[in-house]
Structures are given as structure tokens and as C-alpha cells.
mmCIF file of C-alpha atoms in Angstrom:
data_model
loop_
_atom_site.group_PDB
_atom_site.id
_atom_site.type_symbol
_atom_site.label_atom_id
_atom_site.label_comp_id
_atom_site.label_asym_id
_atom_site.label_seq_id
_atom_site.Cartn_x
_atom_site.Cartn_y
_atom_site.Cartn_z
ATOM 1 C CA UNK A 1 216.895 227.996 68.816
ATOM 2 C CA UNK A 2 214.401 228.823 71.438
ATOM 3 C CA UNK A 3 211.535 224.643 71.908
ATOM 4 C CA UNK A 4 208.626 226.072 72.360
ATOM 5 C CA UNK A 5 208.120 229.405 70.472
ATOM 6 C CA UNK A 6 205.033 227.976 68.790
ATOM 7 C CA UNK A 7 203.593 227.288 71.987
ATOM 8 C CA UNK A 8 200.546 230.129 71.817
ATOM 9 C CA UNK A 9 200.029 229.776 68.207
ATOM 10 C CA UNK A 10 199.471 225.292 68.338
ATOM 11 C CA UNK A 11 196.054 224.649 67.104
ATOM 12 C CA UNK A 12 194.443 223.500 70.060
ATOM 13 C CA UNK A 13 191.444 224.722 71.930
ATOM 14 C CA UNK A 14 193.419 227.765 73.013
ATOM 15 C CA UNK A 15 193.325 229.730 69.258
ATOM 16 C CA UNK A 16 190.181 231.089 68.800
ATOM 17 C CA UNK A 17 189.465 228.717 65.429
ATOM 18 C CA UNK A 18 189.623 225.399 67.432
ATOM 19 C CA UNK A 19 185.403 225.318 66.701
ATOM 20 C CA UNK A 20 186.312 226.149 63.203
ATOM 21 C CA UNK A 21 189.066 223.949 62.632
ATOM 22 C CA UNK A 22 187.582 221.214 64.338
ATOM 23 C CA UNK A 23 185.263 221.042 61.896
ATOM 24 C CA UNK A 24 183.631 217.970 59.977
ATOM 25 C CA UNK A 25 181.563 217.890 57.576
ATOM 26 C CA UNK A 26 179.260 215.905 59.042
ATOM 27 C CA UNK A 27 179.547 214.160 63.380
ATOM 28 C CA UNK A 28 181.129 211.067 63.440
ATOM 29 C CA UNK A 29 179.238 208.248 65.584
ATOM 30 C CA UNK A 30 180.502 208.967 69.671
ATOM 31 C CA UNK A 31 181.896 206.908 71.878
ATOM 32 C CA UNK A 32 181.450 207.143 75.670
ATOM 33 C CA UNK A 33 185.248 205.929 75.907
ATOM 34 C CA UNK A 34 187.075 207.709 73.094
ATOM 35 C CA UNK A 35 190.514 208.524 74.648
ATOM 36 C CA UNK A 36 191.145 210.125 71.512
ATOM 37 C CA UNK A 37 191.454 214.361 70.570
ATOM 38 C CA UNK A 38 189.522 215.026 67.242
ATOM 39 C CA UNK A 39 193.175 215.396 64.625
ATOM 40 C CA UNK A 40 194.217 212.191 66.863
ATOM 41 C CA UNK A 41 190.899 210.329 65.433
ATOM 42 C CA UNK A 42 191.295 211.714 61.696
ATOM 43 C CA UNK A 43 194.418 210.485 62.163
ATOM 44 C CA UNK A 44 193.884 206.459 63.127
ATOM 45 C CA UNK A 45 191.240 206.834 59.911
ATOM 46 C CA UNK A 46 193.049 208.288 57.302
ATOM 47 C CA UNK A 47 195.667 204.717 58.564
ATOM 48 C CA UNK A 48 192.418 202.879 57.630
ATOM 49 C CA UNK A 49 191.455 203.530 54.833
ATOM 50 C CA UNK A 50 191.466 201.814 51.628
ATOM 51 C CA UNK A 51 193.119 204.816 49.577
ATOM 52 C CA UNK A 52 196.615 205.002 52.417
ATOM 53 C CA UNK A 53 196.579 201.540 51.996
ATOM 54 C CA UNK A 54 197.537 200.886 48.529
ATOM 55 C CA UNK A 55 199.787 203.708 48.735
ATOM 56 C CA UNK A 56 202.294 200.637 49.346
ATOM 57 C CA UNK A 57 201.340 199.788 45.615
ATOM 58 C CA UNK A 58 201.950 203.006 44.168
ATOM 59 C CA UNK A 59 205.086 204.801 42.638
ATOM 60 C CA UNK A 60 207.284 207.617 44.673
ATOM 61 C CA UNK A 61 209.427 208.637 41.722
ATOM 62 C CA UNK A 62 211.135 204.897 40.568
ATOM 63 C CA UNK A 63 208.838 202.825 38.845
ATOM 64 C CA UNK A 64 210.020 199.205 40.894
ATOM 65 C CA UNK A 65 206.656 197.967 42.762
ATOM 66 C CA UNK A 66 208.846 194.893 43.306
ATOM 67 C CA UNK A 67 212.182 196.166 44.349
ATOM 68 C CA UNK A 68 211.088 196.309 48.630
ATOM 69 C CA UNK A 69 214.559 198.473 48.510
ATOM 70 C CA UNK A 70 212.990 201.188 46.459
ATOM 71 C CA UNK A 71 210.914 204.128 47.543
ATOM 72 C CA UNK A 72 206.647 203.924 47.865
ATOM 73 C CA UNK A 73 204.436 206.767 47.632
ATOM 74 C CA UNK A 74 203.769 204.805 51.748
ATOM 75 C CA UNK A 75 207.463 205.804 52.554
ATOM 76 C CA UNK A 76 207.534 208.507 51.279
ATOM 77 C CA UNK A 77 204.317 209.886 53.600
ATOM 78 C CA UNK A 78 206.570 207.923 56.868
ATOM 79 C CA UNK A 79 209.749 210.573 55.763
ATOM 80 C CA UNK A 80 206.887 213.250 55.589
ATOM 81 C CA UNK A 81 206.140 212.231 58.835
ATOM 82 C CA UNK A 82 208.716 211.863 60.696
ATOM 83 C CA UNK A 83 210.564 215.764 59.295
ATOM 84 C CA UNK A 84 207.240 217.125 60.281
ATOM 85 C CA UNK A 85 206.947 215.778 63.648
ATOM 86 C CA UNK A 86 210.222 216.346 64.520
ATOM 87 C CA UNK A 87 210.060 219.578 63.661
ATOM 88 C CA UNK A 88 206.396 220.310 65.283
ATOM 89 C CA UNK A 89 207.395 219.109 68.242
ATOM 90 C CA UNK A 90 210.507 220.795 68.525
ATOM 91 C CA UNK A 91 208.269 223.943 68.558
ATOM 92 C CA UNK A 92 205.899 224.439 70.435
ATOM 93 C CA UNK A 93 203.432 222.913 67.885
ATOM 94 C CA UNK A 94 200.036 219.824 68.030
ATOM 95 C CA UNK A 95 201.957 217.502 66.955
ATOM 96 C CA UNK A 96 198.678 215.102 66.131
ATOM 97 C CA UNK A 97 197.632 217.641 63.233
ATOM 98 C CA UNK A 98 200.193 217.947 62.064
ATOM 99 C CA UNK A 99 200.502 214.578 61.346
ATOM 100 C CA UNK A 100 197.132 213.848 61.184
ATOM 101 C CA UNK A 101 197.829 216.202 58.204
ATOM 102 C CA UNK A 102 201.352 214.311 56.742
ATOM 103 C CA UNK A 103 199.857 211.031 57.118
ATOM 104 C CA UNK A 104 196.072 212.361 54.542
ATOM 105 C CA UNK A 105 198.789 215.139 52.146
ATOM 106 C CA UNK A 106 198.994 211.801 49.545
ATOM 107 C CA UNK A 107 196.668 210.326 49.557
ATOM 108 C CA UNK A 108 195.109 212.221 46.133
ATOM 109 C CA UNK A 109 197.937 210.585 43.824
ATOM 110 C CA UNK A 110 197.791 208.182 40.608
ATOM 111 C CA UNK A 111 199.277 205.257 39.664
ATOM 112 C CA UNK A 112 202.226 205.979 38.355
ATOM 113 C CA UNK A 113 203.428 208.495 40.308
ATOM 114 C CA UNK A 114 203.322 211.834 38.616
ATOM 115 C CA UNK A 115 203.668 211.192 35.598
ATOM 116 C CA UNK A 116 200.495 209.466 36.260
ATOM 117 C CA UNK A 117 199.383 212.665 37.656
ATOM 118 C CA UNK A 118 200.062 213.678 33.980
ATOM 119 C CA UNK A 119 198.368 211.533 31.861
ATOM 120 C CA UNK A 120 195.093 212.108 34.286
ATOM 121 C CA UNK A 121 195.603 215.519 33.910
ATOM 122 C CA UNK A 122 194.922 215.028 30.154
ATOM 123 C CA UNK A 123 191.694 212.806 30.345
ATOM 124 C CA UNK A 124 191.099 215.584 32.187
ATOM 125 C CA UNK A 125 191.408 218.049 30.027
ATOM 126 C CA UNK A 126 190.116 216.339 27.634
ATOM 127 C CA UNK A 127 186.813 214.721 28.089
ATOM 128 C CA UNK A 128 185.979 216.827 31.226
ATOM 129 C CA UNK A 129 186.768 221.011 31.087
ATOM 130 C CA UNK A 130 189.026 220.006 34.865
ATOM 131 C CA UNK A 131 192.223 220.671 35.757
ATOM 132 C CA UNK A 132 193.799 217.545 37.588
ATOM 133 C CA UNK A 133 195.635 218.278 40.476
ATOM 134 C CA UNK A 134 197.356 215.064 43.291
ATOM 135 C CA UNK A 135 195.765 218.182 46.140
ATOM 136 C CA UNK A 136 192.318 218.996 45.191
ATOM 137 C CA UNK A 137 191.680 214.707 43.850
ATOM 138 C CA UNK A 138 192.876 213.860 47.489
ATOM 139 C CA UNK A 139 190.487 216.656 49.928
ATOM 140 C CA UNK A 140 188.154 214.785 47.116
ATOM 141 C CA UNK A 141 189.461 211.922 48.376
ATOM 142 C CA UNK A 142 189.367 212.308 52.519
ATOM 143 C CA UNK A 143 185.316 214.118 51.300
ATOM 144 C CA UNK A 144 183.117 211.992 48.396
ATOM 145 C CA UNK A 145 185.092 208.815 48.172
ATOM 146 C CA UNK A 146 186.721 206.339 51.295
ATOM 147 C CA UNK A 147 184.459 204.320 53.637
ATOM 148 C CA UNK A 148 184.867 203.332 57.253
ATOM 149 C CA UNK A 149 182.470 201.025 58.604
ATOM 150 C CA UNK A 150 180.916 203.337 62.180
ATOM 151 C CA UNK A 151 179.636 200.360 64.407
ATOM 152 C CA UNK A 152 176.496 198.727 62.650
ATOM 153 C CA UNK A 153 178.430 198.666 59.925
ATOM 154 C CA UNK A 154 177.564 200.117 57.733
ATOM 155 C CA UNK A 155 180.193 202.247 55.571
ATOM 156 C CA UNK A 156 180.312 206.767 55.731
ATOM 157 C CA UNK A 157 183.087 208.788 54.963
ATOM 158 C CA UNK A 158 185.642 209.855 56.053
ATOM 159 C CA UNK A 159 184.966 212.919 57.325
ATOM 160 C CA UNK A 160 187.642 214.548 58.705
ATOM 161 C CA UNK A 161 188.209 218.740 59.930
ATOM 162 C CA UNK A 162 188.481 220.889 58.744
ATOM 163 C CA UNK A 163 192.574 221.972 60.101
ATOM 164 C CA UNK A 164 193.832 217.962 58.164
ATOM 165 C CA UNK A 165 191.124 219.027 54.537
ATOM 166 C CA UNK A 166 192.417 221.919 54.464
ATOM 167 C CA UNK A 167 196.585 221.243 54.952
ATOM 168 C CA UNK A 168 196.715 217.906 52.264
ATOM 169 C CA UNK A 169 195.123 220.563 50.012
ATOM 170 C CA UNK A 170 197.356 223.146 50.056
ATOM 171 C CA UNK A 171 200.261 221.310 51.153
ATOM 172 C CA UNK A 172 201.923 222.086 47.355
ATOM 173 C CA UNK A 173 205.331 222.994 48.210
ATOM 174 C CA UNK A 174 206.895 223.608 44.330
ATOM 175 C CA UNK A 175 207.275 226.657 43.949
ATOM 176 C CA UNK A 176 210.021 227.449 46.050
ATOM 177 C CA UNK A 177 209.411 230.005 49.383
ATOM 178 C CA UNK A 178 210.517 230.326 52.411
ATOM 179 C CA UNK A 179 208.964 232.272 55.388
ATOM 180 C CA UNK A 180 205.533 229.473 55.024
ATOM 181 C CA UNK A 181 202.468 231.912 56.952
ATOM 182 C CA UNK A 182 199.274 230.254 58.191
ATOM 183 C CA UNK A 183 196.488 232.183 55.436
ATOM 184 C CA UNK A 184 193.594 234.548 57.918
ATOM 185 C CA UNK A 185 191.113 233.067 56.164
ATOM 186 C CA UNK A 186 189.107 229.680 56.553
ATOM 187 C CA UNK A 187 188.011 229.599 53.176
ATOM 188 C CA UNK A 188 185.667 227.296 51.475
ATOM 189 C CA UNK A 189 187.799 224.801 49.886
ATOM 190 C CA UNK A 190 186.020 225.731 46.283
ATOM 191 C CA UNK A 191 188.294 228.974 46.214
ATOM 192 C CA UNK A 192 191.342 226.363 45.257
ATOM 193 C CA UNK A 193 191.467 226.628 41.830
ATOM 194 C CA UNK A 194 194.624 225.738 41.420
ATOM 195 C CA UNK A 195 198.514 224.226 43.347
ATOM 196 C CA UNK A 196 199.821 226.582 46.589
ATOM 197 C CA UNK A 197 197.018 228.766 44.989
ATOM 198 C CA UNK A 198 196.542 229.416 49.095
ATOM 199 C CA UNK A 199 199.115 228.627 52.170
ATOM 200 C CA UNK A 200 197.181 226.883 54.944
ATOM 201 C CA UNK A 201 194.614 227.788 57.938
ATOM 202 C CA UNK A 202 197.357 226.737 60.314
ATOM 203 C CA UNK A 203 201.308 226.585 61.035
ATOM 204 C CA UNK A 204 200.699 222.818 61.607
ATOM 205 C CA UNK A 205 199.902 222.828 58.125
ATOM 206 C CA UNK A 206 202.773 225.315 56.992
ATOM 207 C CA UNK A 207 205.360 222.937 58.790
ATOM 208 C CA UNK A 208 204.201 220.050 56.795
ATOM 209 C CA UNK A 209 204.310 222.075 53.407
ATOM 210 C CA UNK A 210 208.026 222.398 53.867
ATOM 211 C CA UNK A 211 208.600 218.838 55.429
ATOM 212 C CA UNK A 212 207.172 217.103 51.594
ATOM 213 C CA UNK A 213 210.154 219.212 50.276
ATOM 214 C CA UNK A 214 211.954 218.130 52.458
ATOM 215 C CA UNK A 215 211.797 214.006 53.045
ATOM 216 C CA UNK A 216 211.569 214.281 48.930
ATOM 217 C CA UNK A 217 214.146 215.696 47.587
ATOM 218 C CA UNK A 218 216.606 213.757 50.320
ATOM 219 C CA UNK A 219 215.332 210.171 49.364
ATOM 220 C CA UNK A 220 214.544 210.458 46.232
ATOM 221 C CA UNK A 221 218.719 211.113 45.427
ATOM 222 C CA UNK A 222 219.113 207.470 47.678
ATOM 223 C CA UNK A 223 217.215 205.714 45.298
ATOM 224 C CA UNK A 224 218.754 206.801 41.936
ATOM 225 C CA UNK A 225 221.922 205.943 43.095
ATOM 226 C CA UNK A 226 220.708 202.242 44.077
ATOM 227 C CA UNK A 227 219.168 202.311 40.441
ATOM 228 C CA UNK A 228 222.061 203.489 38.727
ATOM 229 C CA UNK A 229 220.913 206.788 37.740
ATOM 230 C CA UNK A 230 223.477 208.955 38.898
ATOM 231 C CA UNK A 231 226.873 208.325 37.037
ATOM 232 C CA UNK A 232 230.491 209.296 38.793
ATOM 233 C CA UNK A 233 230.945 212.474 37.511
ATOM 234 C CA UNK A 234 226.804 213.476 39.387
ATOM 235 C CA UNK A 235 227.344 212.392 42.504
ATOM 236 C CA UNK A 236 231.297 213.610 42.544
ATOM 237 C CA UNK A 237 229.041 216.947 41.851
ATOM 238 C CA UNK A 238 225.936 216.108 44.470
ATOM 239 C CA UNK A 239 228.404 215.967 47.111
ATOM 240 C CA UNK A 240 230.017 218.776 46.654
ATOM 241 C CA UNK A 241 226.735 220.259 47.120
ATOM 242 C CA UNK A 242 226.189 218.613 50.498
ATOM 243 C CA UNK A 243 229.041 220.012 51.759
ATOM 244 C CA UNK A 244 228.796 223.181 51.141
ATOM 245 C CA UNK A 245 226.950 224.242 55.023
ATOM 246 C CA UNK A 246 228.841 220.717 56.501
ATOM 247 C CA UNK A 247 232.073 219.147 55.700
ATOM 248 C CA UNK A 248 231.145 215.681 56.639
ATOM 249 C CA UNK A 249 228.497 215.097 55.060
ATOM 250 C CA UNK A 250 228.506 211.817 53.742
ATOM 251 C CA UNK A 251 224.944 210.938 52.549
ATOM 252 C CA UNK A 252 221.372 212.725 52.540
ATOM 253 C CA UNK A 253 220.631 211.469 55.748
ATOM 254 C CA UNK A 254 222.915 213.787 56.879
ATOM 255 C CA UNK A 255 221.544 216.349 54.533
ATOM 256 C CA UNK A 256 218.377 216.475 55.788
ATOM 257 C CA UNK A 257 219.115 216.313 59.131
ATOM 258 C CA UNK A 258 220.846 219.752 59.182
ATOM 259 C CA UNK A 259 217.742 220.578 57.147
ATOM 260 C CA UNK A 260 215.828 219.299 60.547
ATOM 261 C CA UNK A 261 217.062 221.451 62.859
ATOM 262 C CA UNK A 262 218.014 224.886 60.521
ATOM 263 C CA UNK A 263 214.279 225.292 60.289
ATOM 264 C CA UNK A 264 213.738 224.455 64.116
ATOM 265 C CA UNK A 265 216.829 227.187 64.327
ATOM 266 C CA UNK A 266 214.973 229.569 62.414
ATOM 267 C CA UNK A 267 211.283 229.310 61.850
ATOM 268 C CA UNK A 268 209.665 232.422 64.285
ATOM 269 C CA UNK A 269 205.790 233.410 64.829
ATOM 270 C CA UNK A 270 207.453 236.749 63.098
ATOM 271 C CA UNK A 271 209.165 235.362 59.766
ATOM 272 C CA UNK A 272 207.007 231.812 59.717
ATOM 273 C CA UNK A 273 208.450 228.312 59.521
ATOM 274 C CA UNK A 274 211.912 228.707 57.077
ATOM 275 C CA UNK A 275 214.788 228.731 56.085
ATOM 276 C CA UNK A 276 218.657 230.375 56.781
ATOM 277 C CA UNK A 277 219.452 231.963 53.216
ATOM 278 C CA UNK A 278 222.193 229.868 53.038
ATOM 279 C CA UNK A 279 219.932 226.190 53.697
ATOM 280 C CA UNK A 280 217.349 227.461 51.896
ATOM 281 C CA UNK A 281 219.865 227.891 48.940
ATOM 282 C CA UNK A 282 221.391 224.811 49.035
ATOM 283 C CA UNK A 283 217.929 223.233 49.043
ATOM 284 C CA UNK A 284 216.830 225.083 46.197
ATOM 285 C CA UNK A 285 220.630 223.353 45.270
ATOM 286 C CA UNK A 286 219.993 219.678 45.582
ATOM 287 C CA UNK A 287 216.200 219.684 44.045
ATOM 288 C CA UNK A 288 217.172 221.447 41.259
ATOM 289 C CA UNK A 289 220.028 218.753 39.906
ATOM 290 C CA UNK A 290 216.918 216.664 41.243
ATOM 291 C CA UNK A 291 214.929 217.783 38.764
ATOM 292 C CA UNK A 292 218.199 217.824 36.273
ATOM 293 C CA UNK A 293 219.853 214.335 36.736
ATOM 294 C CA UNK A 294 216.510 213.009 38.504
ATOM 295 C CA UNK A 295 213.533 213.898 37.381
ATOM 296 C CA UNK A 296 214.232 214.290 33.583
ATOM 297 C CA UNK A 297 216.182 211.624 33.063
ATOM 298 C CA UNK A 298 215.490 210.014 29.839
ATOM 299 C CA UNK A 299 215.361 206.374 31.322
ATOM 300 C CA UNK A 300 211.687 207.526 32.395
ATOM 301 C CA UNK A 301 210.986 207.653 28.847
ATOM 302 C CA UNK A 302 209.462 203.711 28.272
ATOM 303 C CA UNK A 303 207.619 204.318 31.366
ATOM 304 C CA UNK A 304 206.376 206.907 30.842
ATOM 305 C CA UNK A 305 205.037 206.049 27.441
ATOM 306 C CA UNK A 306 204.479 202.333 29.957
ATOM 307 C CA UNK A 307 202.298 204.637 32.077
ATOM 308 C CA UNK A 308 200.270 206.329 29.524
ATOM 309 C CA UNK A 309 199.436 203.276 27.283
ATOM 310 C CA UNK A 310 198.271 202.269 30.596
ATOM 311 C CA UNK A 311 195.849 204.702 31.970
ATOM 312 C CA UNK A 312 194.383 205.377 28.599
ATOM 313 C CA UNK A 313 194.014 201.958 27.830
ATOM 314 C CA UNK A 314 191.576 201.168 30.743
ATOM 315 C CA UNK A 315 189.856 204.143 30.457
ATOM 316 C CA UNK A 316 188.578 203.690 27.173
ATOM 317 C CA UNK A 317 187.280 200.167 27.855
ATOM 318 C CA UNK A 318 185.692 201.557 30.393
ATOM 319 C CA UNK A 319 184.631 203.963 28.734
ATOM 320 C CA UNK A 320 182.894 202.004 25.465
ATOM 321 C CA UNK A 321 180.295 200.363 28.895
ATOM 322 C CA UNK A 322 178.505 203.763 28.631
ATOM 323 C CA UNK A 323 174.989 204.016 28.386
ATOM 324 C CA UNK A 324 173.681 205.949 31.180
ATOM 325 C CA UNK A 325 171.911 204.435 34.176
ATOM 326 C CA UNK A 326 171.626 201.040 31.344
ATOM 327 C CA UNK A 327 175.789 201.491 32.292
ATOM 328 C CA UNK A 328 175.592 197.958 33.986
ATOM 329 C CA UNK A 329 174.317 196.192 31.293
ATOM 330 C CA UNK A 330 176.541 197.194 29.003
ATOM 331 C CA UNK A 331 179.713 196.254 31.358
ATOM 332 C CA UNK A 332 177.938 192.916 32.165
ATOM 333 C CA UNK A 333 178.806 191.849 28.370
ATOM 334 C CA UNK A 334 182.490 193.039 29.309
ATOM 335 C CA UNK A 335 182.734 191.037 32.629
ATOM 336 C CA UNK A 336 183.370 188.411 29.988
ATOM 337 C CA UNK A 337 186.488 188.882 28.483
ATOM 338 C CA UNK A 338 187.262 190.922 31.674
ATOM 339 C CA UNK A 339 186.218 190.318 35.696
ATOM 340 C CA UNK A 340 188.558 191.144 38.351
ATOM 341 C CA UNK A 341 188.471 194.207 35.878
ATOM 342 C CA UNK A 342 184.994 195.689 35.691
ATOM 343 C CA UNK A 343 184.078 193.476 39.038
ATOM 344 C CA UNK A 344 185.760 195.917 40.065
ATOM 345 C CA UNK A 345 183.696 198.747 38.378
ATOM 346 C CA UNK A 346 180.462 197.423 39.331
ATOM 347 C CA UNK A 347 181.773 197.985 42.992
ATOM 348 C CA UNK A 348 183.617 201.696 42.725
ATOM 349 C CA UNK A 349 179.957 201.972 41.426
ATOM 350 C CA UNK A 350 177.871 200.398 43.573
ATOM 351 C CA UNK A 351 178.967 202.694 46.590
ATOM 352 C CA UNK A 352 178.932 206.108 45.144
ATOM 353 C CA UNK A 353 175.676 205.947 43.090
ATOM 354 C CA UNK A 354 172.387 206.050 44.157
ATOM 355 C CA UNK A 355 171.242 202.204 44.697
ATOM 356 C CA UNK A 356 168.013 202.240 42.878
ATOM 357 C CA UNK A 357 169.597 202.195 40.083
ATOM 358 C CA UNK A 358 172.492 199.049 40.412
ATOM 359 C CA UNK A 359 170.798 196.199 39.941
ATOM 360 C CA UNK A 360 169.698 193.833 42.744
ATOM 361 C CA UNK A 361 172.190 191.054 43.606
ATOM 362 C CA UNK A 362 175.871 191.163 45.864
ATOM 363 C CA UNK A 363 176.088 194.568 43.834
ATOM 364 C CA UNK A 364 172.815 196.045 45.248
ATOM 365 C CA UNK A 365 173.768 194.483 48.324
ATOM 366 C CA UNK A 366 176.786 196.432 48.677
ATOM 367 C CA UNK A 367 175.275 199.708 47.952
ATOM 368 C CA UNK A 368 172.750 199.113 50.779
ATOM 369 C CA UNK A 369 174.824 199.364 53.392
ATOM 370 C CA UNK A 370 176.743 202.347 52.149
ATOM 371 C CA UNK A 371 175.389 205.875 53.668
ATOM 372 C CA UNK A 372 178.078 207.636 52.084
ATOM 373 C CA UNK A 373 177.462 211.246 49.264
ATOM 374 C CA UNK A 374 176.304 209.584 45.945
ATOM 375 C CA UNK A 375 178.549 211.693 43.788
ATOM 376 C CA UNK A 376 177.111 210.210 40.701
ATOM 377 C CA UNK A 377 173.926 210.041 41.320
ATOM 378 C CA UNK A 378 172.239 208.011 38.648
ATOM 379 C CA UNK A 379 174.745 208.294 36.470
ATOM 380 C CA UNK A 380 172.765 211.358 34.301
ATOM 381 C CA UNK A 381 175.109 212.066 32.052
ATOM 382 C CA UNK A 382 178.530 210.922 30.565
ATOM 383 C CA UNK A 383 180.659 214.024 32.195
ATOM 384 C CA UNK A 384 179.004 211.327 35.441
ATOM 385 C CA UNK A 385 180.181 208.694 34.182
ATOM 386 C CA UNK A 386 184.265 209.927 33.136
ATOM 387 C CA UNK A 387 183.661 211.585 36.136
ATOM 388 C CA UNK A 388 183.737 207.663 38.073
ATOM 389 C CA UNK A 389 185.670 205.933 35.545
ATOM 390 C CA UNK A 390 188.701 208.409 36.423
ATOM 391 C CA UNK A 391 188.233 208.744 40.121
ATOM 392 C CA UNK A 392 188.470 204.323 39.640
ATOM 393 C CA UNK A 393 191.686 204.881 38.103
ATOM 394 C CA UNK A 394 192.787 207.918 40.767
ATOM 395 C CA UNK A 395 192.854 206.032 43.294
ATOM 396 C CA UNK A 396 194.886 203.014 41.379
ATOM 397 C CA UNK A 397 198.049 201.012 42.502
ATOM 398 C CA UNK A 398 200.329 200.748 39.871
ATOM 399 C CA UNK A 399 200.533 196.403 40.170
ATOM 400 C CA UNK A 400 195.606 196.980 40.174
ATOM 401 C CA UNK A 401 196.224 199.046 36.916
ATOM 402 C CA UNK A 402 199.274 196.479 35.000
ATOM 403 C CA UNK A 403 196.970 194.218 35.659
ATOM 404 C CA UNK A 404 194.353 195.243 34.667
ATOM 405 C CA UNK A 405 195.859 195.978 31.959
ATOM 406 C CA UNK A 406 197.543 192.141 31.089
ATOM 407 C CA UNK A 407 193.754 191.872 31.063
ATOM 408 C CA UNK A 408 192.507 194.152 28.000
ATOM 409 C CA UNK A 409 195.792 192.230 26.253
ATOM 410 C CA UNK A 410 193.539 189.420 26.077
ATOM 411 C CA UNK A 411 189.722 191.623 25.334
#
């Protein structure tokens, strides 16, 4: 174990790509007395975003948003931040960049966890002929959708640095791999066509990618036990897996601790961010256990069907109002039946459409206070309108989606 072994490879001002890695899509407003680094500023911009706040009401694995003891997407993000920061700080990497990537890495997750992502993926394929995956959706949110007010209360895009945006789109940890090393080229993000296609561009991004896996395998087991998904036979098997490398292990927290220490012990600029063979084997076996005993559990079937019903019905209701740039009129007619859902969607459109098509009144006022990318323009076609609906739904919390669906029941 060599503390600070990556200090010469950290993403800081001595890095030859510093200017490119800290570049933003557009220049941010500045304050003369700001003491934050570019990545610290990214961290606080994400922290104050609505997408981050919504994570507290989004499913991680178990649909139980009213149970304070079940992990939500926000808690998972906090775990990844904790694990990755511990590793990065010990290795001598940039802790601020690591924290910013970690806090933002799951902003693209849909309501109802991976099941919600599966439903939206089907809708994207059917109606847009496009793939949907949460890593790219996360980039879309921080680039095109999330807004923050500037010093004059004008809402603008987040405009995060290249390094943080890269860490978000490249964080996929579903592929079993070891020895993560950053790619050489700072490519345009449009080149990402599939999850995990390219490694992150920074060592810090690589740390977050591995930390994501370490964080979720342990916490998911705790929730599964608390909710009775795992029986005594499975618990015995899990304990055997847990004690392969440490006879004193009694809970998943110790497993996570051992994995973190192992990453610190074995990572190097030559070998990459990695686990030893024995701990990699253990991590993959625990992950396989989770898939067999948790993620594929038949108890999820009602939840899967329910979440698909909720999302598809909201989608169908809003799609029925399409009438090009005149969709506002059709939405007006539906608002009496479902006022909460329709008004919320109108606010969404007001922020991201050309203000010239937004009706006068409260929605026009909203539009004029937003100097951001107008990604839906004048809603020139049905495809753009569908894109707006899917963006809107993918940003929902579980609880809001359920409220919207319940409103539809009386429609």
C-alpha cells in the first residue's frame, strides 16, 4: 500500500489536459470572491439542482419510498461518493473531481429504478428509434435540462466541466472488469453509443466507476434482508461468500471496507484502478448472488407490471394532446381532468420551447426567465413532442409519477 501513488496523475493544474478537462459548454457567470475550484463549483451546482433533489424519492432497487430505512437513489449516490472519495484521497487523486462525478453519476435514472429505465427504453425504441440508457440520459440532463438561476435570477444550463460530464456518461459498472485505466482521447460525447463503450477520461472517473459497484452490492443485500427477500438458506450462502477472504465478516459493511482497502492496496498507474484477484472474484460472486436472489426475485413481478402501467399511461395521456406548436390548446382541454399533471408538463414545455409559441400569462413569464437551450424549439414534429414527454417522465420521482397516475384514474 503506497499512499499518494497517483499524485502525479491527478486531474489538477499540472495535468497537460487541464484546460480541456475544465472546459465548459458555455462560460459561467463569475464572482470576484469565489474560492472554489472548477470541480468544487460543479459539485455545488449539482447539489443545488432539482435532479439531485429528486433522487431522494427515486427507487434504488426496492420500491419502498415510504420506508425511511430502505435505500433510495440519493442514499446510493452518497455511498458512492463516500467510497470513491476515500479511495481517491488515499491514492492522491483529485477528491473534488471525484466527489462531483459521484454526486452526479445517477442523475439520469428514471423513476422506479432500473425497471423504469426498461419501460422508457421500450418507448424510446418504439417511438424515437433510439436507445435509452441512464448514463447518457444523465449527460442529457446536466447538459440540456437542469437549470440554475444566475446572479440576476435568470435560469441557465448547468454548464459543467468536461471531466465531470465525462464521468457521468462513462460510469457504467455492469461489465465485470478490473484494472480500469482512463482512455487517451477526450472524445466528443456523441461518440458514446452504448453503456460502457469507453472508459472515463480521468483516473478519478475510473475510481467512481469501480466505487459504484462496491457501493451497490453491499447496500442492496441489507435492504433485501430487511424486506425478507432472502431466506435462511440464502443467508448461509451469503455468509460463506462474505467470509472467503475474512473469517471475521459479519455484515456487508465489513465487505465494503475490505474491498476499499484492497483497491487502495492494489491500484497503481501500471495496473490501473483494481482489486486483487481474490477480492475481484469475491465481488463478482456477491454480485452474482444479488442477481440470482434479489434482482431476479419473483416478488418484483407485481412492481414491474405496476411501474410499466404507470409510465405508459402517463405517456399515452400526454401524447394524445399532440398538435404541433398548438399542443398547448389540446393540453388546456385536458387540464380540467388532470390539473396537476398537465400544469406540470406545461411548465416543462415553457422552459425548453421557443418562447414565441408559449401562451401569454404565467407560462410565458416562466419561459422569459429561462435563458437556456431551447431543446424542443417550436415543437416542429411529433418526434420532438415525444422526446419532451420522455424527458419529462424520466425526470420524475416515483411519488410524483404515482400521483400523476392516480389523477389519471379519475380522468
